[in-house]
PDB file of N, CA and C in Angstrom:
ATOM      1  N   MET F 277     -34.011 -60.378 -19.310  1.00 43.00           N
ATOM      2  CA  MET F 277     -34.595 -58.799 -19.705  1.00 43.00           C
ATOM      3  C   MET F 277     -35.539 -58.686 -18.614  1.00 43.00           C
ATOM      4  N   SER F 278     -35.417 -56.926 -18.589  1.00 43.00           N
ATOM      5  CA  SER F 278     -36.613 -56.412 -17.530  1.00 43.00           C
ATOM      6  C   SER F 278     -37.632 -56.409 -18.180  1.00 43.00           C
ATOM      7  N   ALA F 279     -38.912 -56.346 -17.225  1.00 44.00           N
ATOM      8  CA  ALA F 279     -40.329 -56.320 -17.696  1.00 44.00           C
ATOM      9  C   ALA F 279     -40.370 -54.851 -18.489  1.00 44.00           C
ATOM     10  N   VAL F 280     -39.768 -54.091 -18.175  1.00 45.00           N
ATOM     11  CA  VAL F 280     -40.038 -52.624 -19.070  1.00 45.00           C
ATOM     12  C   VAL F 280     -39.444 -52.892 -20.171  1.00 45.00           C
ATOM     13  N   ALA F 281     -38.122 -53.342 -20.403  1.00 50.00           N
ATOM     14  CA  ALA F 281     -37.603 -53.570 -21.896  1.00 50.00           C
ATOM     15  C   ALA F 281     -38.483 -54.487 -22.549  1.00 50.00           C
ATOM     16  N   ALA F 282     -39.322 -55.695 -21.903  1.00 47.00           N
ATOM     17  CA  ALA F 282     -40.031 -56.605 -22.727  1.00 47.00           C
ATOM     18  C   ALA F 282     -41.176 -56.140 -23.227  1.00 47.00           C
ATOM     19  N   GLU F 283     -41.803 -55.128 -22.396  1.00 58.00           N
ATOM     20  CA  GLU F 283     -43.196 -54.460 -23.029  1.00 58.00           C
ATOM     21  C   GLU F 283     -43.114 -53.181 -23.668  1.00 58.00           C
ATOM     22  N   PRO F 284     -43.051 -52.694 -24.831  1.00 57.00           N
ATOM     23  CA  PRO F 284     -42.926 -51.485 -25.157  1.00 57.00           C
ATOM     24  C   PRO F 284     -43.863 -50.362 -24.806  1.00 57.00           C
ATOM     25  N   PRO F 285     -43.881 -49.328 -24.497  1.00 56.00           N
ATOM     26  CA  PRO F 285     -44.991 -48.368 -23.905  1.00 56.00           C
ATOM     27  C   PRO F 285     -45.683 -48.363 -25.181  1.00 56.00           C
ATOM     28  N   GLN F 286     -46.948 -48.154 -24.834  1.00 61.00           N
ATOM     29  CA  GLN F 286     -48.249 -47.953 -25.722  1.00 61.00           C
ATOM     30  C   GLN F 286     -48.338 -46.403 -26.110  1.00 61.00           C
ATOM     31  N   ILE F 287     -48.385 -45.965 -27.228  1.00 57.00           N
ATOM     32  CA  ILE F 287     -48.999 -44.675 -27.890  1.00 57.00           C
ATOM     33  C   ILE F 287     -50.486 -44.163 -27.128  1.00 57.00           C
ATOM     34  N   ALA F 288     -50.767 -43.297 -26.797  1.00 57.00           N
ATOM     35  CA  ALA F 288     -51.921 -42.708 -26.368  1.00 57.00           C
ATOM     36  C   ALA F 288     -53.042 -42.986 -27.627  1.00 57.00           C
ATOM     37  N   THR F 289     -54.160 -43.662 -27.241  1.00 63.00           N
ATOM     38  CA  THR F 289     -55.146 -43.782 -28.289  1.00 63.00           C
ATOM     39  C   THR F 289     -55.890 -42.494 -28.608  1.00 63.00           C
ATOM     40  N   ASP F 290     -55.614 -41.423 -27.759  1.00 65.00           N
ATOM     41  CA  ASP F 290     -56.332 -40.063 -27.963  1.00 65.00           C
ATOM     42  C   ASP F 290     -55.339 -38.917 -28.693  1.00 65.00           C
ATOM     43  N   ALA F 291     -54.295 -39.692 -29.243  1.00 71.00           N
ATOM     44  CA  ALA F 291     -53.358 -38.776 -29.967  1.00 71.00           C
ATOM     45  C   ALA F 291     -54.028 -38.288 -31.248  1.00 71.00           C
ATOM     46  N   LEU F 292     -53.673 -36.881 -31.038  1.00 77.00           N
ATOM     47  CA  LEU F 292     -54.236 -36.001 -32.113  1.00 77.00           C
ATOM     48  C   LEU F 292     -54.086 -36.085 -33.912  1.00 77.00           C
ATOM     49  N   PRO F 293     -54.877 -36.338 -34.496  1.00 81.00           N
ATOM     50  CA  PRO F 293     -54.535 -36.644 -35.937  1.00 81.00           C
ATOM     51  C   PRO F 293     -54.047 -35.595 -36.730  1.00 81.00           C
ATOM     52  N   ALA F 294     -52.853 -36.137 -37.628  1.00 84.00           N
ATOM     53  CA  ALA F 294     -52.056 -35.085 -38.411  1.00 84.00           C
ATOM     54  C   ALA F 294     -52.810 -33.945 -38.441  1.00 84.00           C
ATOM     55  N   GLU F 295     -53.810 -33.935 -39.426  1.00 89.00           N
ATOM     56  CA  GLU F 295     -54.619 -32.789 -39.841  1.00 89.00           C
ATOM     57  C   GLU F 295     -54.726 -31.816 -38.456  1.00 89.00           C
ATOM     58  N   LYS F 296     -54.588 -32.009 -37.327  1.00 89.00           N
ATOM     59  CA  LYS F 296     -54.887 -31.113 -36.417  1.00 89.00           C
ATOM     60  C   LYS F 296     -53.478 -30.701 -35.539  1.00 89.00           C
ATOM     61  N   THR F 297     -52.406 -31.258 -36.338  1.00 90.00           N
ATOM     62  CA  THR F 297     -51.327 -30.879 -35.359  1.00 90.00           C
ATOM     63  C   THR F 297     -50.126 -30.287 -36.586  1.00 90.00           C
ATOM     64  N   GLY F 298     -50.769 -29.729 -37.557  1.00 90.00           N
ATOM     65  CA  GLY F 298     -49.883 -29.128 -38.570  1.00 90.00           C
ATOM     66  C   GLY F 298     -49.088 -30.202 -39.365  1.00 90.00           C
ATOM     67  N   GLY F 299     -49.774 -31.226 -39.275  1.00 90.00           N
ATOM     68  CA  GLY F 299     -49.163 -32.445 -40.418  1.00 90.00           C
ATOM     69  C   GLY F 299     -48.197 -33.592 -39.539  1.00 90.00           C
ATOM     70  N   PHE F 300     -47.956 -33.338 -38.248  1.00 90.00           N
ATOM     71  CA  PHE F 300     -47.160 -34.288 -37.208  1.00 90.00           C
ATOM     72  C   PHE F 300     -47.944 -35.645 -36.940  1.00 90.00           C
ATOM     73  N   ASP F 301     -47.785 -36.558 -37.132  1.00 88.00           N
ATOM     74  CA  ASP F 301     -48.550 -37.821 -37.045  1.00 88.00           C
ATOM     75  C   ASP F 301     -47.781 -38.564 -35.849  1.00 88.00           C
ATOM     76  N   GLY F 302     -47.989 -38.553 -34.555  1.00 86.00           N
ATOM     77  CA  GLY F 302     -47.466 -39.032 -33.449  1.00 86.00           C
ATOM     78  C   GLY F 302     -47.572 -40.343 -33.369  1.00 86.00           C
ATOM     79  N   LYS F 303     -48.649 -41.203 -33.942  1.00 85.00           N
ATOM     80  CA  LYS F 303     -48.784 -42.453 -34.277  1.00 85.00           C
ATOM     81  C   LYS F 303     -47.872 -43.065 -35.098  1.00 85.00           C
ATOM     82  N   ALA F 304     -47.538 -42.492 -36.282  1.00 87.00           N
ATOM     83  CA  ALA F 304     -46.721 -42.821 -37.005  1.00 87.00           C
ATOM     84  C   ALA F 304     -45.249 -42.820 -36.699  1.00 87.00           C
ATOM     85  N   ALA F 305     -45.024 -41.834 -36.171  1.00 88.00           N
ATOM     86  CA  ALA F 305     -43.847 -41.629 -35.591  1.00 88.00           C
ATOM     87  C   ALA F 305     -43.567 -42.499 -34.500  1.00 88.00           C
ATOM     88  N   TYR F 306     -44.088 -42.752 -33.507  1.00 87.00           N
ATOM     89  CA  TYR F 306     -43.890 -43.820 -32.759  1.00 87.00           C
ATOM     90  C   TYR F 306     -43.623 -45.034 -33.130  1.00 87.00           C
ATOM     91  N   GLU F 307     -44.518 -45.486 -34.604  1.00 89.00           N
ATOM     92  CA  GLU F 307     -44.276 -46.941 -35.158  1.00 89.00           C
ATOM     93  C   GLU F 307     -42.675 -46.957 -35.860  1.00 89.00           C
ATOM     94  N   HIS F 308     -42.523 -45.783 -36.345  1.00 91.00           N
ATOM     95  CA  HIS F 308     -41.266 -45.967 -36.642  1.00 91.00           C
ATOM     96  C   HIS F 308     -40.017 -46.049 -35.760  1.00 91.00           C
ATOM     97  N   VAL F 309     -40.210 -45.234 -34.868  1.00 90.00           N
ATOM     98  CA  VAL F 309     -39.171 -45.423 -33.714  1.00 90.00           C
ATOM     99  C   VAL F 309     -39.113 -47.102 -33.279  1.00 90.00           C
ATOM    100  N   ALA F 310     -40.543 -47.383 -33.008  1.00 91.00           N
ATOM    101  CA  ALA F 310     -40.701 -49.015 -32.376  1.00 91.00           C
ATOM    102  C   ALA F 310     -39.947 -50.007 -33.480  1.00 91.00           C
ATOM    103  N   LYS F 311     -40.176 -49.698 -34.868  1.00 94.00           N
ATOM    104  CA  LYS F 311     -39.480 -50.468 -35.695  1.00 94.00           C
ATOM    105  C   LYS F 311     -37.999 -50.425 -35.614  1.00 94.00           C
ATOM    106  N   MET F 312     -37.532 -49.325 -35.644  1.00 94.00           N
ATOM    107  CA  MET F 312     -35.980 -49.257 -35.085  1.00 94.00           C
ATOM    108  C   MET F 312     -35.453 -50.107 -34.042  1.00 94.00           C
ATOM    109  N   VAL F 313     -36.310 -49.567 -32.996  1.00 93.00           N
ATOM    110  CA  VAL F 313     -35.887 -50.337 -31.748  1.00 93.00           C
ATOM    111  C   VAL F 313     -35.741 -51.899 -31.961  1.00 93.00           C
ATOM    112  N   SER F 314     -36.747 -52.488 -32.592  1.00 94.00           N
ATOM    113  CA  SER F 314     -36.899 -53.950 -32.790  1.00 94.00           C
ATOM    114  C   SER F 314     -35.700 -54.492 -33.355  1.00 94.00           C
ATOM    115  N   PHE F 315     -34.923 -53.652 -34.049  1.00 95.00           N
ATOM    116  CA  PHE F 315     -33.759 -54.204 -34.630  1.00 95.00           C
ATOM    117  C   PHE F 315     -32.791 -54.579 -33.584  1.00 95.00           C
ATOM    118  N   GLY F 316     -32.986 -54.151 -32.296  1.00 94.00           N
ATOM    119  CA  GLY F 316     -31.999 -54.190 -31.299  1.00 94.00           C
ATOM    120  C   GLY F 316     -30.899 -53.228 -31.275  1.00 94.00           C
ATOM    121  N   PRO F 317     -29.930 -53.240 -30.265  1.00 94.00           N
ATOM    122  CA  PRO F 317     -28.944 -52.374 -30.115  1.00 94.00           C
ATOM    123  C   PRO F 317     -28.275 -52.024 -31.289  1.00 94.00           C
ATOM    124  N   ARG F 318     -27.820 -50.871 -31.837  1.00 93.00           N
ATOM    125  CA  ARG F 318     -27.588 -50.323 -32.923  1.00 93.00           C
ATOM    126  C   ARG F 318     -26.042 -49.726 -32.944  1.00 93.00           C
ATOM    127  N   PRO F 319     -25.147 -50.510 -32.297  1.00 91.00           N
ATOM    128  CA  PRO F 319     -23.545 -49.747 -32.402  1.00 91.00           C
ATOM    129  C   PRO F 319     -23.010 -49.956 -33.835  1.00 91.00           C
ATOM    130  N   ALA F 320     -22.083 -48.926 -33.998  1.00 89.00           N
ATOM    131  CA  ALA F 320     -21.401 -48.934 -35.166  1.00 89.00           C
ATOM    132  C   ALA F 320     -20.924 -50.428 -35.632  1.00 89.00           C
ATOM    133  N   GLY F 321     -21.095 -50.789 -36.836  1.00 87.00           N
ATOM    134  CA  GLY F 321     -20.786 -51.865 -37.302  1.00 87.00           C
ATOM    135  C   GLY F 321     -21.647 -53.247 -37.395  1.00 87.00           C
ATOM    136  N   SER F 322     -22.702 -53.014 -36.633  1.00 91.00           N
ATOM    137  CA  SER F 322     -23.496 -54.082 -36.072  1.00 91.00           C
ATOM    138  C   SER F 322     -24.606 -54.202 -37.264  1.00 91.00           C
ATOM    139  N   GLN F 323     -25.237 -55.473 -37.324  1.00 95.00           N
ATOM    140  CA  GLN F 323     -26.123 -55.815 -38.205  1.00 95.00           C
ATOM    141  C   GLN F 323     -27.345 -54.820 -37.958  1.00 95.00           C
ATOM    142  N   ALA F 324     -27.805 -54.838 -36.901  1.00 95.00           N
ATOM    143  CA  ALA F 324     -28.735 -53.792 -36.272  1.00 95.00           C
ATOM    144  C   ALA F 324     -28.849 -52.370 -37.270  1.00 95.00           C
ATOM    145  N   ILE F 325     -27.559 -52.003 -37.265  1.00 95.00           N
ATOM    146  CA  ILE F 325     -27.276 -50.574 -37.661  1.00 95.00           C
ATOM    147  C   ILE F 325     -27.581 -50.633 -39.122  1.00 95.00           C
ATOM    148  N   ALA F 326     -27.221 -51.742 -39.849  1.00 95.00           N
ATOM    149  CA  ALA F 326     -27.501 -51.629 -41.299  1.00 95.00           C
ATOM    150  C   ALA F 326     -28.682 -52.226 -41.538  1.00 95.00           C
ATOM    151  N   GLN F 327     -29.551 -52.889 -40.626  1.00 96.00           N
ATOM    152  CA  GLN F 327     -30.892 -52.862 -40.942  1.00 96.00           C
ATOM    153  C   GLN F 327     -31.806 -51.407 -40.519  1.00 96.00           C
ATOM    154  N   THR F 328     -31.242 -50.724 -39.352  1.00 97.00           N
ATOM    155  CA  THR F 328     -31.773 -49.110 -39.251  1.00 97.00           C
ATOM    156  C   THR F 328     -31.515 -48.465 -40.613  1.00 97.00           C
ATOM    157  N   GLN F 329     -30.243 -48.594 -40.961  1.00 96.00           N
ATOM    158  CA  GLN F 329     -29.932 -47.523 -42.233  1.00 96.00           C
ATOM    159  C   GLN F 329     -31.025 -47.831 -43.237  1.00 96.00           C
ATOM    160  N   ASP F 330     -30.792 -49.154 -43.732  1.00 96.00           N
ATOM    161  CA  ASP F 330     -31.709 -49.553 -44.870  1.00 96.00           C
ATOM    162  C   ASP F 330     -33.280 -49.192 -44.695  1.00 96.00           C
ATOM    163  N   TYR F 331     -33.629 -49.019 -43.316  1.00 97.00           N
ATOM    164  CA  TYR F 331     -35.269 -48.887 -43.263  1.00 97.00           C
ATOM    165  C   TYR F 331     -35.258 -47.488 -43.178  1.00 97.00           C
ATOM    166  N   ILE F 332     -34.329 -46.529 -42.716  1.00 96.00           N
ATOM    167  CA  ILE F 332     -34.523 -45.152 -42.875  1.00 96.00           C
ATOM    168  C   ILE F 332     -34.323 -44.867 -44.366  1.00 96.00           C
ATOM    169  N   LEU F 333     -33.610 -45.508 -45.009  1.00 96.00           N
ATOM    170  CA  LEU F 333     -33.417 -44.926 -46.461  1.00 96.00           C
ATOM    171  C   LEU F 333     -34.675 -45.294 -47.273  1.00 96.00           C
ATOM    172  N   SER F 334     -35.160 -46.379 -46.805  1.00 96.00           N
ATOM    173  CA  SER F 334     -36.499 -46.768 -47.716  1.00 96.00           C
ATOM    174  C   SER F 334     -37.442 -45.935 -47.455  1.00 96.00           C
ATOM    175  N   GLN F 335     -37.654 -45.546 -45.966  1.00 96.00           N
ATOM    176  CA  GLN F 335     -38.926 -44.627 -45.662  1.00 96.00           C
ATOM    177  C   GLN F 335     -38.589 -43.486 -46.319  1.00 96.00           C
ATOM    178  N   LEU F 336     -37.664 -43.007 -46.287  1.00 94.00           N
ATOM    179  CA  LEU F 336     -37.399 -41.515 -46.860  1.00 94.00           C
ATOM    180  C   LEU F 336     -37.842 -41.520 -48.445  1.00 94.00           C
ATOM    181  N   GLN F 337     -37.099 -42.485 -49.071  1.00 94.00           N
ATOM    182  CA  GLN F 337     -37.417 -42.729 -50.503  1.00 94.00           C
ATOM    183  C   GLN F 337     -38.809 -42.752 -50.591  1.00 94.00           C
ATOM    184  N   SER F 338     -39.422 -43.527 -49.917  1.00 95.00           N
ATOM    185  CA  SER F 338     -40.887 -43.698 -50.335  1.00 95.00           C
ATOM    186  C   SER F 338     -41.643 -42.348 -49.904  1.00 95.00           C
ATOM    187  N   PHE F 339     -40.977 -41.529 -49.152  1.00 91.00           N
ATOM    188  CA  PHE F 339     -41.761 -40.055 -49.091  1.00 91.00           C
ATOM    189  C   PHE F 339     -41.357 -39.029 -50.095  1.00 91.00           C
ATOM    190  N   GLY F 340     -40.403 -39.764 -51.238  1.00 91.00           N
ATOM    191  CA  GLY F 340     -40.042 -38.689 -52.203  1.00 91.00           C
ATOM    192  C   GLY F 340     -38.914 -37.894 -51.639  1.00 91.00           C
ATOM    193  N   CYS F 341     -38.299 -38.244 -50.808  1.00 92.00           N
ATOM    194  CA  CYS F 341     -36.875 -37.079 -50.300  1.00 92.00           C
ATOM    195  C   CYS F 341     -35.694 -37.571 -51.337  1.00 92.00           C
ATOM    196  N   THR F 342     -34.965 -36.727 -51.403  1.00 92.00           N
ATOM    197  CA  THR F 342     -33.756 -36.825 -52.236  1.00 92.00           C
ATOM    198  C   THR F 342     -32.694 -37.447 -51.033  1.00 92.00           C
ATOM    199  N   VAL F 343     -31.946 -38.453 -51.116  1.00 94.00           N
ATOM    200  CA  VAL F 343     -31.335 -39.276 -49.995  1.00 94.00           C
ATOM    201  C   VAL F 343     -29.850 -39.316 -50.864  1.00 94.00           C
ATOM    202  N   GLU F 344     -29.168 -39.112 -50.150  1.00 94.00           N
ATOM    203  CA  GLU F 344     -27.592 -39.347 -50.050  1.00 94.00           C
ATOM    204  C   GLU F 344     -27.047 -40.040 -48.924  1.00 94.00           C
ATOM    205  N   THR F 345     -25.929 -40.652 -48.994  1.00 95.00           N
ATOM    206  CA  THR F 345     -25.232 -41.451 -47.892  1.00 95.00           C
ATOM    207  C   THR F 345     -23.889 -41.069 -47.955  1.00 95.00           C
ATOM    208  N   ASP F 346     -23.032 -40.893 -46.956  1.00 95.00           N
ATOM    209  CA  ASP F 346     -21.760 -40.696 -46.722  1.00 95.00           C
ATOM    210  C   ASP F 346     -21.065 -41.509 -45.775  1.00 95.00           C
ATOM    211  N   ALA F 347     -20.424 -42.463 -46.519  1.00 94.00           N
ATOM    212  CA  ALA F 347     -19.804 -43.767 -45.786  1.00 94.00           C
ATOM    213  C   ALA F 347     -18.357 -43.200 -45.427  1.00 94.00           C
ATOM    214  N   PHE F 348     -18.005 -43.575 -44.353  1.00 94.00           N
ATOM    215  CA  PHE F 348     -16.762 -43.369 -43.750  1.00 94.00           C
ATOM    216  C   PHE F 348     -16.330 -44.194 -42.814  1.00 94.00           C
ATOM    217  N   SER F 349     -14.983 -44.206 -42.100  1.00 93.00           N
ATOM    218  CA  SER F 349     -14.691 -45.049 -41.304  1.00 93.00           C
ATOM    219  C   SER F 349     -14.145 -44.443 -40.084  1.00 93.00           C
ATOM    220  N   ALA F 350     -14.263 -44.853 -38.687  1.00 89.00           N
ATOM    221  CA  ALA F 350     -13.685 -44.137 -37.454  1.00 89.00           C
ATOM    222  C   ALA F 350     -13.202 -44.733 -36.662  1.00 89.00           C
ATOM    223  N   ASP F 351     -11.996 -44.253 -35.705  1.00 90.00           N
ATOM    224  CA  ASP F 351     -11.431 -44.846 -34.994  1.00 90.00           C
ATOM    225  C   ASP F 351     -12.219 -44.965 -33.724  1.00 90.00           C
ATOM    226  N   THR F 352     -12.591 -46.071 -33.155  1.00 83.00           N
ATOM    227  CA  THR F 352     -13.410 -46.278 -32.048  1.00 83.00           C
ATOM    228  C   THR F 352     -12.666 -47.084 -30.969  1.00 83.00           C
ATOM    229  N   PRO F 353     -13.136 -47.358 -29.636  1.00 81.00           N
ATOM    230  CA  PRO F 353     -12.515 -48.310 -28.446  1.00 81.00           C
ATOM    231  C   PRO F 353     -12.299 -49.580 -28.972  1.00 81.00           C
ATOM    232  N   ALA F 354     -13.548 -49.978 -29.867  1.00 82.00           N
ATOM    233  CA  ALA F 354     -13.756 -51.245 -30.657  1.00 82.00           C
ATOM    234  C   ALA F 354     -12.887 -51.628 -31.788  1.00 82.00           C
ATOM    235  N   GLY F 355     -12.018 -50.503 -32.239  1.00 88.00           N
ATOM    236  CA  GLY F 355     -11.096 -50.501 -33.391  1.00 88.00           C
ATOM    237  C   GLY F 355     -11.847 -49.500 -34.527  1.00 88.00           C
ATOM    238  N   ARG F 356     -11.511 -49.861 -35.751  1.00 92.00           N
ATOM    239  CA  ARG F 356     -11.803 -48.846 -36.658  1.00 92.00           C
ATOM    240  C   ARG F 356     -12.969 -49.850 -37.269  1.00 92.00           C
ATOM    241  N   LEU F 357     -14.152 -48.706 -37.187  1.00 89.00           N
ATOM    242  CA  LEU F 357     -15.609 -49.210 -37.774  1.00 89.00           C
ATOM    243  C   LEU F 357     -16.216 -48.385 -38.737  1.00 89.00           C
ATOM    244  N   ALA F 358     -16.768 -49.156 -39.745  1.00 89.00           N
ATOM    245  CA  ALA F 358     -17.494 -48.394 -40.568  1.00 89.00           C
ATOM    246  C   ALA F 358     -18.587 -47.623 -40.086  1.00 89.00           C
ATOM    247  N   ASN F 359     -19.051 -46.425 -40.796  1.00 91.00           N
ATOM    248  CA  ASN F 359     -20.132 -45.706 -40.258  1.00 91.00           C
ATOM    249  C   ASN F 359     -20.831 -45.097 -41.750  1.00 91.00           C
ATOM    250  N   GLU F 360     -21.932 -44.497 -41.512  1.00 93.00           N
ATOM    251  CA  GLU F 360     -22.549 -43.862 -42.668  1.00 93.00           C
ATOM    252  C   GLU F 360     -23.433 -42.742 -41.933  1.00 93.00           C
ATOM    253  N   ASN F 361     -23.133 -41.648 -42.551  1.00 94.00           N
ATOM    254  CA  ASN F 361     -24.374 -40.464 -42.657  1.00 94.00           C
ATOM    255  C   ASN F 361     -25.624 -40.471 -43.493  1.00 94.00           C
ATOM    256  N   ILE F 362     -26.738 -40.270 -43.073  1.00 95.00           N
ATOM    257  CA  ILE F 362     -27.806 -40.245 -43.827  1.00 95.00           C
ATOM    258  C   ILE F 362     -27.990 -38.720 -44.242  1.00 95.00           C
ATOM    259  N   LEU F 363     -27.888 -38.191 -45.684  1.00 94.00           N
ATOM    260  CA  LEU F 363     -28.284 -36.826 -45.757  1.00 94.00           C
ATOM    261  C   LEU F 363     -29.331 -37.076 -46.565  1.00 94.00           C
ATOM    262  N   VAL F 364     -30.497 -35.794 -46.260  1.00 94.00           N
ATOM    263  CA  VAL F 364     -31.812 -35.733 -47.050  1.00 94.00           C
ATOM    264  C   VAL F 364     -32.037 -34.566 -47.152  1.00 94.00           C
ATOM    265  N   LYS F 365     -32.440 -34.395 -48.527  1.00 89.00           N
ATOM    266  CA  LYS F 365     -32.820 -32.740 -49.083  1.00 89.00           C
ATOM    267  C   LYS F 365     -34.206 -32.816 -49.292  1.00 89.00           C
ATOM    268  N   ILE F 366     -34.701 -31.827 -48.553  1.00 88.00           N
ATOM    269  CA  ILE F 366     -36.266 -31.754 -48.857  1.00 88.00           C
ATOM    270  C   ILE F 366     -36.547 -30.126 -49.338  1.00 88.00           C
ATOM    271  N   GLN F 367     -37.111 -30.010 -50.422  1.00 85.00           N
ATOM    272  CA  GLN F 367     -37.372 -28.666 -50.968  1.00 85.00           C
ATOM    273  C   GLN F 367     -38.543 -28.041 -50.433  1.00 85.00           C
ATOM    274  N   GLY F 368     -38.134 -26.884 -49.700  1.00 87.00           N
ATOM    275  CA  GLY F 368     -39.176 -26.040 -48.968  1.00 87.00           C
ATOM    276  C   GLY F 368     -39.685 -24.900 -49.955  1.00 87.00           C
ATOM    277  N   GLU F 369     -40.605 -24.259 -49.198  1.00 90.00           N
ATOM    278  CA  GLU F 369     -41.604 -23.329 -49.865  1.00 90.00           C
ATOM    279  C   GLU F 369     -40.845 -21.860 -49.809  1.00 90.00           C
ATOM    280  N   ARG F 370     -39.956 -21.622 -48.870  1.00 91.00           N
ATOM    281  CA  ARG F 370     -39.238 -20.530 -48.695  1.00 91.00           C
ATOM    282  C   ARG F 370     -37.805 -20.446 -48.866  1.00 91.00           C
ATOM    283  N   PRO F 371     -37.382 -19.388 -49.195  1.00 92.00           N
ATOM    284  CA  PRO F 371     -35.488 -19.175 -49.128  1.00 92.00           C
ATOM    285  C   PRO F 371     -35.034 -19.709 -47.858  1.00 92.00           C
ATOM    286  N   GLY F 372     -33.836 -20.165 -47.628  1.00 90.00           N
ATOM    287  CA  GLY F 372     -33.180 -20.501 -46.527  1.00 90.00           C
ATOM    288  C   GLY F 372     -32.898 -22.223 -46.319  1.00 90.00           C
ATOM    289  N   VAL F 373     -32.312 -22.601 -45.364  1.00 88.00           N
ATOM    290  CA  VAL F 373     -31.710 -23.717 -45.106  1.00 88.00           C
ATOM    291  C   VAL F 373     -32.067 -24.033 -43.552  1.00 88.00           C
ATOM    292  N   ILE F 374     -32.722 -25.076 -43.257  1.00 87.00           N
ATOM    293  CA  ILE F 374     -32.931 -25.621 -41.766  1.00 87.00           C
ATOM    294  C   ILE F 374     -32.043 -27.068 -41.878  1.00 87.00           C
ATOM    295  N   LEU F 375     -31.156 -26.978 -40.791  1.00 87.00           N
ATOM    296  CA  LEU F 375     -30.435 -28.394 -40.721  1.00 87.00           C
ATOM    297  C   LEU F 375     -30.861 -28.724 -39.353  1.00 87.00           C
ATOM    298  N   LEU F 376     -30.883 -30.277 -39.355  1.00 89.00           N
ATOM    299  CA  LEU F 376     -31.340 -31.190 -38.325  1.00 89.00           C
ATOM    300  C   LEU F 376     -30.364 -32.180 -38.404  1.00 89.00           C
ATOM    301  N   GLY F 377     -29.763 -32.468 -37.252  1.00 91.00           N
ATOM    302  CA  GLY F 377     -28.736 -33.335 -37.243  1.00 91.00           C
ATOM    303  C   GLY F 377     -29.092 -34.407 -35.915  1.00 91.00           C
ATOM    304  N   THR F 378     -29.123 -35.650 -36.156  1.00 91.00           N
ATOM    305  CA  THR F 378     -29.286 -36.748 -34.855  1.00 91.00           C
ATOM    306  C   THR F 378     -28.701 -38.053 -34.985  1.00 91.00           C
ATOM    307  N   HIS F 379     -28.745 -38.708 -34.122  1.00 91.00           N
ATOM    308  CA  HIS F 379     -28.056 -39.931 -34.160  1.00 91.00           C
ATOM    309  C   HIS F 379     -29.080 -41.189 -34.439  1.00 91.00           C
ATOM    310  N   TYR F 380     -29.062 -42.218 -34.959  1.00 91.00           N
ATOM    311  CA  TYR F 380     -29.765 -43.404 -35.078  1.00 91.00           C
ATOM    312  C   TYR F 380     -29.013 -44.549 -34.554  1.00 91.00           C
ATOM    313  N   ASP F 381     -27.827 -44.728 -34.045  1.00 91.00           N
ATOM    314  CA  ASP F 381     -27.068 -45.439 -33.651  1.00 91.00           C
ATOM    315  C   ASP F 381     -27.052 -45.445 -31.834  1.00 91.00           C
ATOM    316  N   THR F 382     -26.539 -46.560 -31.334  1.00 88.00           N
ATOM    317  CA  THR F 382     -26.534 -46.756 -30.025  1.00 88.00           C
ATOM    318  C   THR F 382     -25.302 -46.947 -29.554  1.00 88.00           C
ATOM    319  N   LEU F 383     -24.953 -46.481 -28.238  1.00 83.00           N
ATOM    320  CA  LEU F 383     -23.449 -46.717 -27.785  1.00 83.00           C
ATOM    321  C   LEU F 383     -23.569 -47.850 -27.283  1.00 83.00           C
ATOM    322  N   LYS F 384     -22.020 -48.726 -28.147  1.00 79.00           N
ATOM    323  CA  LYS F 384     -21.862 -50.146 -27.626  1.00 79.00           C
ATOM    324  C   LYS F 384     -21.527 -50.075 -26.202  1.00 79.00           C
ATOM    325  N   LYS F 385     -22.078 -50.942 -25.342  1.00 74.00           N
ATOM    326  CA  LYS F 385     -21.554 -51.231 -23.964  1.00 74.00           C
ATOM    327  C   LYS F 385     -20.569 -52.387 -23.743  1.00 74.00           C
ATOM    328  N   GLY F 386     -19.532 -52.205 -22.922  1.00 63.00           N
ATOM    329  CA  GLY F 386     -18.774 -53.443 -22.641  1.00 63.00           C
ATOM    330  C   GLY F 386     -17.768 -53.634 -23.591  1.00 63.00           C
TER     331      GLY F 386
END
């Protein structure tokens, strides 16, 4: 393992607090990412992706979010693998919809 991978980067100790950034807490965000990375590579069908899904779901539920999952299977170069989308609904203060899509898995190498 390389020295870069062995030592995760440190967040700046002078990061602005959430009350000065409109509510964004950079330190907490970093800690969430560090936790998910600690599970290891997260390709579809792996134990690490299951741990990551459980972590994401538990965190969102602890914040009071409405959470749904959408389980499906997909044909991949490694065969047919189970996958899961996480759908979160947060009531806003204004009409309209904001949609954010992102990945929490990693590409399977080799």
